[in-house]
Each structure stands twice: as C-alpha cells, then as structure tokens.
Short mmCIF file of C-alpha atoms in Angstrom, two decimals:
data_model
loop_
_atom_site.label_atom_id
_atom_site.label_comp_id
_atom_site.label_asym_id
_atom_site.label_seq_id
_atom_site.Cartn_x
_atom_site.Cartn_y
_atom_site.Cartn_z
CA MET A 4 0.00 0.00 0.00
CA THR A 5 1.18 3.51 -0.70
CA ASN A 6 0.61 6.70 1.17
CA THR A 7 -1.45 8.34 -1.54
CA ASN A 8 -5.22 8.41 -1.74
CA ASP A 9 -8.46 10.24 -1.04
CA GLY A 10 -7.11 13.75 -0.81
CA VAL A 11 -4.89 13.16 2.21
CA GLY A 12 -1.79 14.09 0.26
CA ALA A 13 1.02 12.62 -1.77
CA ALA A 14 3.11 12.03 1.36
CA GLY A 15 0.48 11.47 4.01
CA PRO A 16 1.20 10.46 7.60
CA SER A 17 1.46 6.87 8.74
CA ALA A 18 -1.34 5.30 10.77
CA MET A 19 -1.58 3.62 14.14
CA VAL A 20 -4.46 1.95 15.99
CA ILE A 21 -4.18 2.12 19.76
CA GLY A 22 -6.39 0.52 22.38
CA SER A 23 -7.98 -2.92 22.30
CA GLY A 24 -11.08 -2.19 20.21
CA SER A 25 -12.52 -5.68 20.65
CA VAL A 26 -16.18 -4.65 20.70
CA ARG A 27 -17.78 -5.57 17.37
CA ILE A 28 -20.04 -3.36 15.27
CA TRP A 29 -21.44 -4.17 11.84
CA GLY A 30 -19.64 -7.51 11.86
CA MET A 31 -16.15 -6.18 12.66
CA SER A 32 -14.19 -5.05 15.67
CA SER A 33 -13.67 -1.35 16.26
CA ALA A 34 -9.94 -1.86 15.61
CA GLU A 35 -10.66 -3.55 12.27
CA ARG A 36 -13.01 -0.73 11.35
CA LEU A 37 -10.24 1.80 12.01
CA GLN A 38 -7.84 -0.19 9.88
CA ARG A 39 -10.35 -0.16 7.02
CA ILE A 40 -10.68 3.61 7.34
CA PHE A 41 -6.91 4.05 7.27
CA ARG A 42 -6.66 1.86 4.17
CA ARG A 43 -9.37 3.89 2.45
CA LEU A 44 -7.45 7.07 3.30
CA GLY A 45 -4.20 5.60 1.97
CA LEU A 46 -2.47 5.57 5.37
CA GLU A 47 -0.19 2.70 6.29
CA ALA A 48 1.35 1.52 9.53
CA SER A 49 5.11 2.08 9.72
CA GLN A 50 7.65 2.55 12.48
CA GLY A 51 9.79 5.65 12.73
CA ALA A 52 7.59 7.90 10.60
CA SER A 53 7.87 11.65 11.11
CA SER A 54 4.09 12.11 11.03
CA LEU A 55 1.50 9.79 12.54
CA VAL A 56 -2.29 9.66 12.86
CA ALA A 57 -3.08 7.58 15.93
CA ALA A 58 -6.68 6.68 16.79
CA ASP A 59 -7.96 4.90 19.89
CA ALA A 60 -10.09 1.90 18.96
CA ARG A 61 -12.24 2.38 22.05
CA TRP A 62 -14.00 5.11 20.05
CA VAL A 63 -16.01 4.96 16.83
CA PHE A 64 -14.91 7.57 14.30
CA ASP A 65 -16.54 9.09 11.27
CA GLU A 66 -14.20 8.54 8.32
CA ALA A 67 -14.45 12.25 7.51
CA LEU A 68 -12.96 13.12 10.92
CA LEU A 69 -9.84 11.05 10.37
CA ARG A 70 -9.52 12.43 6.84
CA ALA A 71 -9.63 15.95 8.27
CA LEU A 72 -7.20 15.02 11.07
CA ALA A 73 -4.72 13.65 8.53
CA LYS A 74 -4.54 17.17 7.08
CA ARG A 75 -4.06 18.87 10.47
CA PRO A 76 -0.66 18.11 12.07
CA LYS A 77 -0.16 18.73 15.79
CA VAL A 78 -3.83 18.45 16.69
CA ILE A 79 -5.63 16.25 19.23
CA LEU A 80 -9.20 15.15 18.51
CA MET A 81 -11.22 14.82 21.70
CA ASP A 82 -14.73 13.62 22.42
CA ASP A 83 -17.50 15.73 23.92
CA GLU A 84 -16.30 14.90 27.42
CA GLY A 85 -12.84 16.25 26.69
CA VAL A 86 -11.11 12.86 26.48
CA PRO A 87 -8.45 12.52 23.73
CA ALA A 88 -9.51 9.96 21.11
CA ALA A 89 -7.05 10.57 18.25
CA VAL A 90 -4.04 12.71 17.37
CA HIS A 91 -1.96 13.77 14.40
CA ALA A 92 1.48 13.63 15.93
CA VAL A 93 4.79 14.80 14.51
CA GLY A 94 8.40 14.52 15.61
CA GLU A 95 9.01 13.56 19.22
CA ALA A 96 5.33 12.89 19.90
CA VAL A 97 5.42 10.09 17.32
CA ALA A 98 8.21 8.30 19.19
CA ARG A 99 6.31 8.68 22.46
CA LEU A 100 3.19 7.14 21.01
CA GLU A 101 5.14 4.26 19.51
CA ALA A 102 6.73 3.72 22.92
CA GLY A 103 3.28 3.20 24.44
CA GLU A 104 2.46 6.61 25.94
CA ASP A 105 -1.16 7.69 25.77
CA ILE A 106 -2.29 10.55 23.54
CA ALA A 107 -2.67 13.11 26.33
CA THR A 108 0.87 12.48 27.59
CA ALA A 109 2.62 12.09 24.24
CA ALA A 110 1.17 15.30 22.80
CA ALA A 111 0.43 17.29 25.94
CA ASP A 112 1.07 20.70 24.34
CA TYR A 113 -1.08 20.15 21.22
CA PRO A 114 -4.30 22.13 20.75
CA ARG A 115 -7.45 20.11 21.24
CA LEU A 116 -10.43 20.14 18.90
CA THR A 117 -13.85 18.55 19.18
CA ALA A 118 -15.46 16.64 16.32
CA SER A 119 -17.62 19.63 15.43
CA GLU A 120 -14.57 21.91 15.33
CA LEU A 121 -12.51 19.55 13.17
CA GLY A 122 -15.13 18.09 10.84
CA ASP A 123 -17.70 19.69 8.54
CA ALA A 124 -21.32 18.94 9.43
CA TYR A 125 -22.35 19.19 5.76
CA ASN A 126 -21.88 16.07 3.65
CA SER A 127 -22.18 17.09 0.00
CA GLU A 128 -22.06 13.48 -1.24
CA LEU A 129 -25.06 12.45 0.86
CA ARG A 130 -26.75 15.87 0.63
CA LYS A 131 -27.30 16.24 4.34
CA ARG A 132 -26.18 18.21 7.36
CA GLU A 133 -25.24 15.98 10.26
CA PRO A 134 -22.45 16.20 12.84
CA PRO A 135 -19.69 13.61 12.25
CA ILE A 136 -19.79 10.77 14.73
CA LEU A 137 -17.21 10.36 17.49
CA ARG A 138 -18.49 8.12 20.25
CA ARG A 139 -17.02 5.92 22.95
CA LEU A 140 -17.91 2.31 22.20
CA THR A 141 -18.99 -0.17 24.86
CA GLN A 142 -20.73 -3.52 24.53
CA GLY A 143 -23.95 -2.02 25.85
CA ASP A 144 -23.85 0.75 23.24
CA VAL A 145 -23.39 -1.42 20.15
CA ARG A 146 -26.97 -1.21 18.84
CA ALA A 147 -27.17 2.54 19.46
CA VAL A 148 -23.85 3.14 17.68
CA GLU A 149 -24.87 0.91 14.77
CA LYS A 150 -28.11 2.86 14.47
CA ARG A 151 -26.20 6.15 14.47
CA LEU A 152 -23.77 4.93 11.80
CA PHE A 153 -26.67 3.65 9.69
CA GLN A 154 -28.43 7.00 9.95
CA GLY A 155 -25.19 8.67 8.93
CA SER A 156 -25.04 6.51 5.80
CA TYR A 157 -28.43 7.69 4.57
CA LYS A 158 -28.88 10.41 1.99
CA GLY A 159 -30.60 13.49 3.34
CA VAL A 160 -32.30 14.35 0.04
CA THR A 161 -34.03 11.45 -1.69
CA ASP A 162 -37.50 10.15 -2.55
CA LEU A 163 -40.21 9.71 0.07
CA VAL A 164 -40.16 5.89 0.05
CA THR A 165 -36.41 5.68 0.57
CA LYS A 166 -36.51 8.42 3.19
CA TYR A 167 -39.53 7.40 5.25
CA VAL A 168 -40.46 3.77 4.53
CA TRP A 169 -37.25 1.80 4.01
CA PRO A 170 -34.93 2.96 6.87
CA ALA A 171 -36.23 0.69 9.66
CA PRO A 172 -36.38 -2.60 7.70
CA ALA A 173 -33.24 -1.71 5.73
CA ARG A 174 -31.23 -1.34 8.96
CA VAL A 175 -32.29 -4.85 10.04
CA VAL A 176 -31.40 -6.40 6.68
CA THR A 177 -28.16 -4.41 6.41
CA ARG A 178 -27.06 -5.70 9.82
CA TRP A 179 -27.94 -9.26 8.85
CA CYS A 180 -25.92 -8.94 5.64
CA ALA A 181 -22.93 -7.53 7.53
CA LEU A 182 -22.98 -10.37 10.07
CA ALA A 183 -23.45 -12.98 7.31
CA GLY A 184 -20.52 -11.62 5.29
CA ILE A 185 -22.70 -10.68 2.32
CA THR A 186 -21.02 -7.99 0.24
CA PRO A 187 -22.65 -4.88 -1.22
CA ASN A 188 -21.89 -6.10 -4.76
CA GLN A 189 -23.75 -9.34 -4.06
CA VAL A 190 -26.79 -7.33 -2.94
CA THR A 191 -26.50 -5.16 -6.04
CA PHE A 192 -26.38 -8.24 -8.26
CA ALA A 193 -29.53 -9.58 -6.58
CA SER A 194 -31.25 -6.25 -7.25
CA PHE A 195 -30.15 -6.49 -10.91
CA LEU A 196 -31.83 -9.90 -11.19
CA LEU A 197 -34.99 -8.34 -9.78
CA VAL A 198 -34.76 -5.57 -12.39
CA LEU A 199 -34.86 -8.25 -15.10
CA ALA A 200 -37.67 -10.16 -13.37
CA ALA A 201 -39.82 -7.03 -13.05
CA PHE A 202 -39.19 -6.14 -16.69
CA TRP A 203 -40.30 -9.57 -17.90
CA MET A 204 -43.41 -9.66 -15.73
CA PHE A 205 -44.45 -6.15 -16.75
CA TRP A 206 -43.90 -7.10 -20.40
CA THR A 207 -46.12 -10.16 -20.08
CA GLY A 208 -48.85 -8.29 -18.19
CA HIS A 209 -48.21 -9.88 -14.78
CA PHE A 210 -48.27 -6.49 -13.07
CA GLY A 211 -48.83 -7.73 -9.52
CA TRP A 212 -45.80 -10.02 -9.44
CA GLY A 213 -43.84 -7.46 -11.40
CA LEU A 214 -44.52 -4.86 -8.71
CA VAL A 215 -43.42 -7.32 -6.02
CA ALA A 216 -40.10 -7.72 -7.84
CA ALA A 217 -39.82 -3.98 -8.47
CA TRP A 218 -40.43 -2.96 -4.86
CA ALA A 219 -38.04 -5.67 -3.65
CA MET A 220 -35.43 -4.24 -6.02
CA THR A 221 -35.92 -0.71 -4.65
CA PHE A 222 -35.45 -2.07 -1.13
CA LEU A 223 -32.22 -3.86 -2.01
CA ASP A 224 -31.10 -0.71 -3.80
CA THR A 225 -31.32 0.98 -0.41
CA VAL A 226 -29.56 -1.85 1.40
CA ASP A 227 -26.50 -2.17 -0.87
CA GLY A 228 -25.40 1.44 -0.49
CA LYS A 229 -25.91 1.47 3.26
CA LEU A 230 -24.08 -1.85 3.62
CA ALA A 231 -21.12 -0.45 1.67
CA ARG A 232 -20.96 2.66 3.84
CA VAL A 233 -21.37 1.10 7.28
CA THR A 234 -18.89 -1.70 6.55
CA LEU A 235 -16.51 0.61 4.67
CA THR A 236 -16.43 -1.75 1.70
CA SER A 237 -17.53 0.54 -1.12
CA SER A 238 -15.55 0.32 -4.35
CA LYS A 239 -15.42 2.25 -7.61
CA LEU A 240 -16.62 -0.78 -9.57
CA GLY A 241 -19.51 -1.39 -7.18
CA ASN A 242 -20.46 2.27 -7.27
CA VAL A 243 -20.52 2.29 -11.08
CA PHE A 244 -22.52 -0.95 -11.18
CA ASP A 245 -25.08 0.29 -8.64
CA HIS A 246 -25.55 3.76 -10.11
CA GLY A 247 -25.53 2.42 -13.65
CA ILE A 248 -28.43 0.10 -12.87
CA ASP A 249 -30.31 2.90 -11.10
CA LEU A 250 -29.86 5.28 -14.02
CA ILE A 251 -30.71 2.94 -16.89
CA HIS A 252 -33.48 0.57 -15.83
CA PRO A 253 -36.54 2.81 -15.14
CA PRO A 254 -37.34 3.65 -18.79
CA PHE A 255 -37.18 -0.03 -19.65
CA TRP A 256 -39.70 -0.81 -16.89
CA TRP A 257 -42.16 1.79 -18.18
CA TRP A 258 -41.73 0.50 -21.74
CA ALA A 259 -42.41 -3.05 -20.56
CA TRP A 260 -45.44 -1.82 -18.60
CA LEU A 261 -46.84 -0.21 -21.75
CA VAL A 262 -46.35 -3.44 -23.73
CA GLY A 263 -48.21 -5.34 -21.01
CA VAL A 264 -51.02 -2.79 -20.98
CA GLN A 265 -51.43 -2.88 -24.77
CA THR A 266 -51.98 -6.64 -24.74
CA GLY A 267 -54.56 -6.38 -21.93
CA PRO A 268 -58.21 -5.37 -21.78
CA HIS A 269 -57.54 -1.63 -21.52
CA PRO A 270 -55.02 -0.59 -24.20
CA LEU A 271 -54.00 3.04 -24.22
CA PRO A 272 -54.61 5.33 -27.19
CA SER A 273 -51.60 7.33 -28.37
CA SER A 274 -49.30 4.81 -26.73
CA ASN A 275 -46.22 6.02 -28.62
CA LEU A 276 -46.80 9.56 -27.37
CA ILE A 277 -47.20 8.37 -23.79
CA LEU A 278 -43.98 6.38 -23.97
CA ALA A 279 -42.14 9.32 -25.54
CA VAL A 280 -43.30 11.64 -22.75
CA ILE A 281 -42.25 9.19 -20.02
CA VAL A 282 -38.88 8.18 -21.45
CA GLY A 283 -38.03 11.55 -22.96
CA GLY A 284 -39.12 13.37 -19.81
CA TYR A 285 -36.99 11.09 -17.64
CA VAL A 286 -33.90 11.53 -19.82
CA LEU A 287 -34.33 15.31 -20.01
CA GLN A 288 -34.79 15.57 -16.24
CA ARG A 289 -31.55 13.71 -15.62
CA MET A 290 -29.80 15.88 -18.20
CA LEU A 291 -31.05 19.06 -16.52
CA GLU A 292 -29.80 17.76 -13.18
CA GLY A 293 -26.42 17.11 -14.75
CA VAL A 294 -26.30 20.56 -16.34
CA PHE A 295 -27.22 22.15 -13.01
CA LEU A 296 -24.45 20.27 -11.20
CA ALA A 297 -21.85 21.07 -13.87
CA ARG A 298 -22.79 24.76 -13.97
CA PHE A 299 -23.25 25.51 -10.28
CA LYS A 300 -21.25 22.72 -8.56
CA VAL A 301 -24.21 21.83 -6.36
CA GLU A 302 -26.96 19.23 -6.70
CA MET A 303 -30.20 20.74 -8.00
CA HIS A 304 -32.22 19.09 -5.24
CA ALA A 305 -29.95 20.47 -2.52
CA TRP A 306 -30.20 24.11 -3.61
CA ARG A 307 -33.29 25.35 -1.71
CA PRO A 308 -35.77 23.76 0.73
CA PHE A 309 -38.36 23.53 -2.07
CA ASP A 310 -35.89 21.67 -4.28
CA SER A 311 -35.23 19.12 -1.54
CA PHE A 312 -38.96 18.72 -0.97
CA PHE A 313 -39.62 18.21 -4.67
CA ARG A 314 -37.00 15.45 -4.78
CA LEU A 315 -39.32 13.48 -2.49
CA ILE A 316 -41.99 13.28 -5.16
CA THR A 317 -40.39 14.07 -8.52
CA ALA A 318 -41.04 11.59 -11.33
CA ARG A 319 -38.33 9.08 -10.51
CA ARG A 320 -38.71 5.33 -10.07
CA ASN A 321 -40.18 5.10 -6.56
CA PRO A 322 -42.77 7.90 -6.85
CA ASN A 323 -43.80 6.46 -10.21
CA LEU A 324 -44.25 3.04 -8.63
CA LEU A 325 -46.51 4.68 -6.07
CA LEU A 326 -48.74 5.77 -8.95
CA LEU A 327 -48.63 2.42 -10.71
CA THR A 328 -49.24 0.17 -7.70
CA PRO A 329 -52.79 1.25 -6.72
CA ALA A 330 -53.78 1.47 -10.37
CA ALA A 331 -52.63 -2.12 -10.95
CA LEU A 332 -54.39 -3.31 -7.78
CA ALA A 333 -57.58 -1.68 -9.08
CA GLY A 334 -57.22 -3.55 -12.36
CA ARG A 335 -56.38 -0.43 -14.38
CA PRO A 336 -52.63 -0.45 -15.08
CA ASP A 337 -53.36 1.76 -18.07
CA ILE A 338 -54.53 4.61 -15.84
CA GLY A 339 -51.39 4.24 -13.73
CA LEU A 340 -49.16 4.67 -16.77
CA ALA A 341 -51.15 7.68 -17.96
CA LEU A 342 -50.64 9.26 -14.53
CA VAL A 343 -46.90 8.57 -14.75
CA ALA A 344 -46.78 10.33 -18.12
CA ALA A 345 -48.63 13.38 -16.78
CA TRP A 346 -46.46 13.55 -13.65
CA THR A 347 -43.28 13.17 -15.70
CA ALA A 348 -44.27 16.09 -17.91
CA LEU A 349 -45.05 18.26 -14.88
CA SER A 350 -41.81 17.28 -13.15
CA LEU A 351 -39.84 18.14 -16.28
CA LEU A 352 -41.45 21.58 -16.30
CA VAL A 353 -40.47 22.12 -12.65
CA HIS A 354 -36.88 21.05 -13.42
CA LEU A 355 -36.70 23.48 -16.30
CA ILE A 356 -37.95 26.33 -14.10
CA GLN A 357 -35.39 25.41 -11.43
CA VAL A 358 -32.56 25.69 -13.98
CA LEU A 359 -33.85 29.01 -15.31
CA GLN A 360 -34.17 30.41 -11.79
CA ALA A 361 -30.61 29.36 -10.99
CA LEU A 362 -29.31 30.99 -14.17
CA ALA A 363 -31.10 34.21 -13.20
CA ALA A 364 -29.77 34.18 -9.63
CA PRO A 365 -26.87 36.52 -8.68
CA ARG A 366 -23.44 34.99 -9.14
CA GLY A 367 -22.39 32.90 -6.16
CA GLN A 368 -25.92 32.64 -4.74
CA VAL A 369 -26.59 29.10 -5.91
CA THR A 370 -25.31 27.10 -2.95
CA SER A 371 -26.86 24.30 -0.94
CA TRP A 372 -29.18 25.48 1.81
CA LEU A 373 -27.98 22.49 3.84
CA SER A 374 -24.42 23.88 3.96
CA ARG A 375 -25.36 27.27 5.35
#
C-alpha cells in the first residue's frame, strides 16, 4: 500500500491503531473498522515515521474526521467529554506514542479540537447536514452506535419511500448482511436480477408479481449502499454498477409496462406519445440535473428547501411506482401509466424552471441550503 489516496496528500502520515477495540459493530471489531478507514485514506502503519495519525479503537470515528485530522498536524481530537480519542502527531510525539504513551501524555502541548470543530457537518455526497460521529464504544452501546452509523449513511435528500419507509427494515437487513458476510456487490447483483424479473413480468402483463419484484429491487437498492458505507467496503466498480443500474433501468420498466397494458383489456390510445413523454421526460430531467451540477457545482435538489422537498416526489422510479401500484391493484394499469406520463411532464417543467431560476440568480448565490 502507498501513502497516496483520497485527498490526504502525496506524502500522508502513517497510521496507528491504539487501544484494544474488541467490541464488534457491523460484523467487525472497532480496531478492524479503524484499519479499514486508514486503508481507504491511503495511510499505512510504519515505524519511525515523522508524522502519525493515531486513533484509539475504544471510540467509533466518522471517516471524515480522520480524513480531516490527517490534514491537520499537531492536533488532538477529543470527544464531547474532553477525552483525547485521536491525534496527528509529529516529531518527538510520534516516538512517544510508539513507545506506548497515551495521547494526552505524548502530545500534551497540542491544541485540542472537538469533532464539530474539526469536521464539517455538511456532507455534500449524501446531501445532508449531520455532525460527524465520534463516540465511545462499549458492549452495551453497540446497537445505538450501529443505528447512528446507519443514519449517517443515509442520503438526506431522496424520494419519500427511501426516506420514510425503508430505513427501519433496511437497517435490520443491512445488519444481517454484515454479520453474514454478504457484500454490497452481491446485494447489487440480486437487485439487478430483480430488475430483469420485473421487466419480464411487466412485459407479459403480470403487473402484480412485477410490482413485487420492483419494490423488492428498490429495497435492495437501499440496502447495498448502506451496507457499503457502514462496513466501509464501497468500491469504484460497485459504485458504477449500482448507479448504472439505477440510471438505466426505469425507462425499460415503463416500456415493458406499456407493452403489457397494450396486450390487456384496456389498451392506451396514443401509446407512442405516452412512452415518448415518459422516457423523454426522464432523460431530459436527468440531463437538466447534470447541467445544473456542472454549472453551479451543487446538486439541483440540494439548492433550496423547495428543491429538496420536490426530490421526495419528482417523477423518478419510486414515486412512479406509487402511482402504478394502486392502479394495478384496481385492475387499471393503463390509468397508472397515464398518470406517470402526466407527472413526468409536470416534473420536467419544474426542473426546467429550477434551472432558469438558478441561471437568473446573482453569481455565487446558488449554494446548498444544507451547507449554510
């Protein structure tokens, strides 16, 4: 392993885990979790280094905290009770730590920062504002800490099903997967098989079973990302696979749904127009989101409170499934698809207005309301 990665620097410090860290969370010991974080940051254990990030495995750390600490030499990170939990030591303090002295003794003259002072509460990747976690870990606190880490892995701006329905059952399944050694990529592959199953059942007019497969897929789509984050096992390949599936499959589902409807008792008139509105609207919405991000360096749905609210219901996969499900249960899948087309057109109009409003805003004013 080299000392380069993840923005820490071309010649980053070495890493050291201190303390026992035997309590297990998400299927690994606290010490193993720290080692995974250090590997992800490109930090390696080595004796005699001039710069050293040492973290006590009796605490659970947010990865962002240790990334920030790796960029701040001669700083002690302490918990809310004022107890030193980690340090970025240099020079003589490194030798003292390697000789077995505790953080407070080895770096007694270093300034001390809390997690909120060292880390940024705004996570642009997950579009949320949440203080980074730094918590003492005991056996009695395992479930509470796991819950906190799971909450921290969740996106703050997403659709209403993912945000309000899936969290509780997803945490249970994510924990089971972590304990069973199931990898995020394996969960993603299972969700891909469900994508194909839903497509085939929609195509053949078996809308009920197709919806079962589709909703199961959306659930696993929640689980795989959370599993990757809480177990620190995300990879570039897995990320591309997961996001590629998410981006590509919805139009194929709606196409298959239309085929199934047209062979049933209630075929839709102007079916080609309906499909063009749904697929074209979806593609244009995603393009507008990409243009917004490229132009303003902020996610469209994280700009203002309204934009975050609209992400809950905009015409993406899960909100569309909420329109299709009751229609199918009522025996009118055709009406469900017509509603999806109308909602897609309206959502596209809202996206277009959002872009035009951003272009008309004063320079530098388009920033995430969650970061303020």
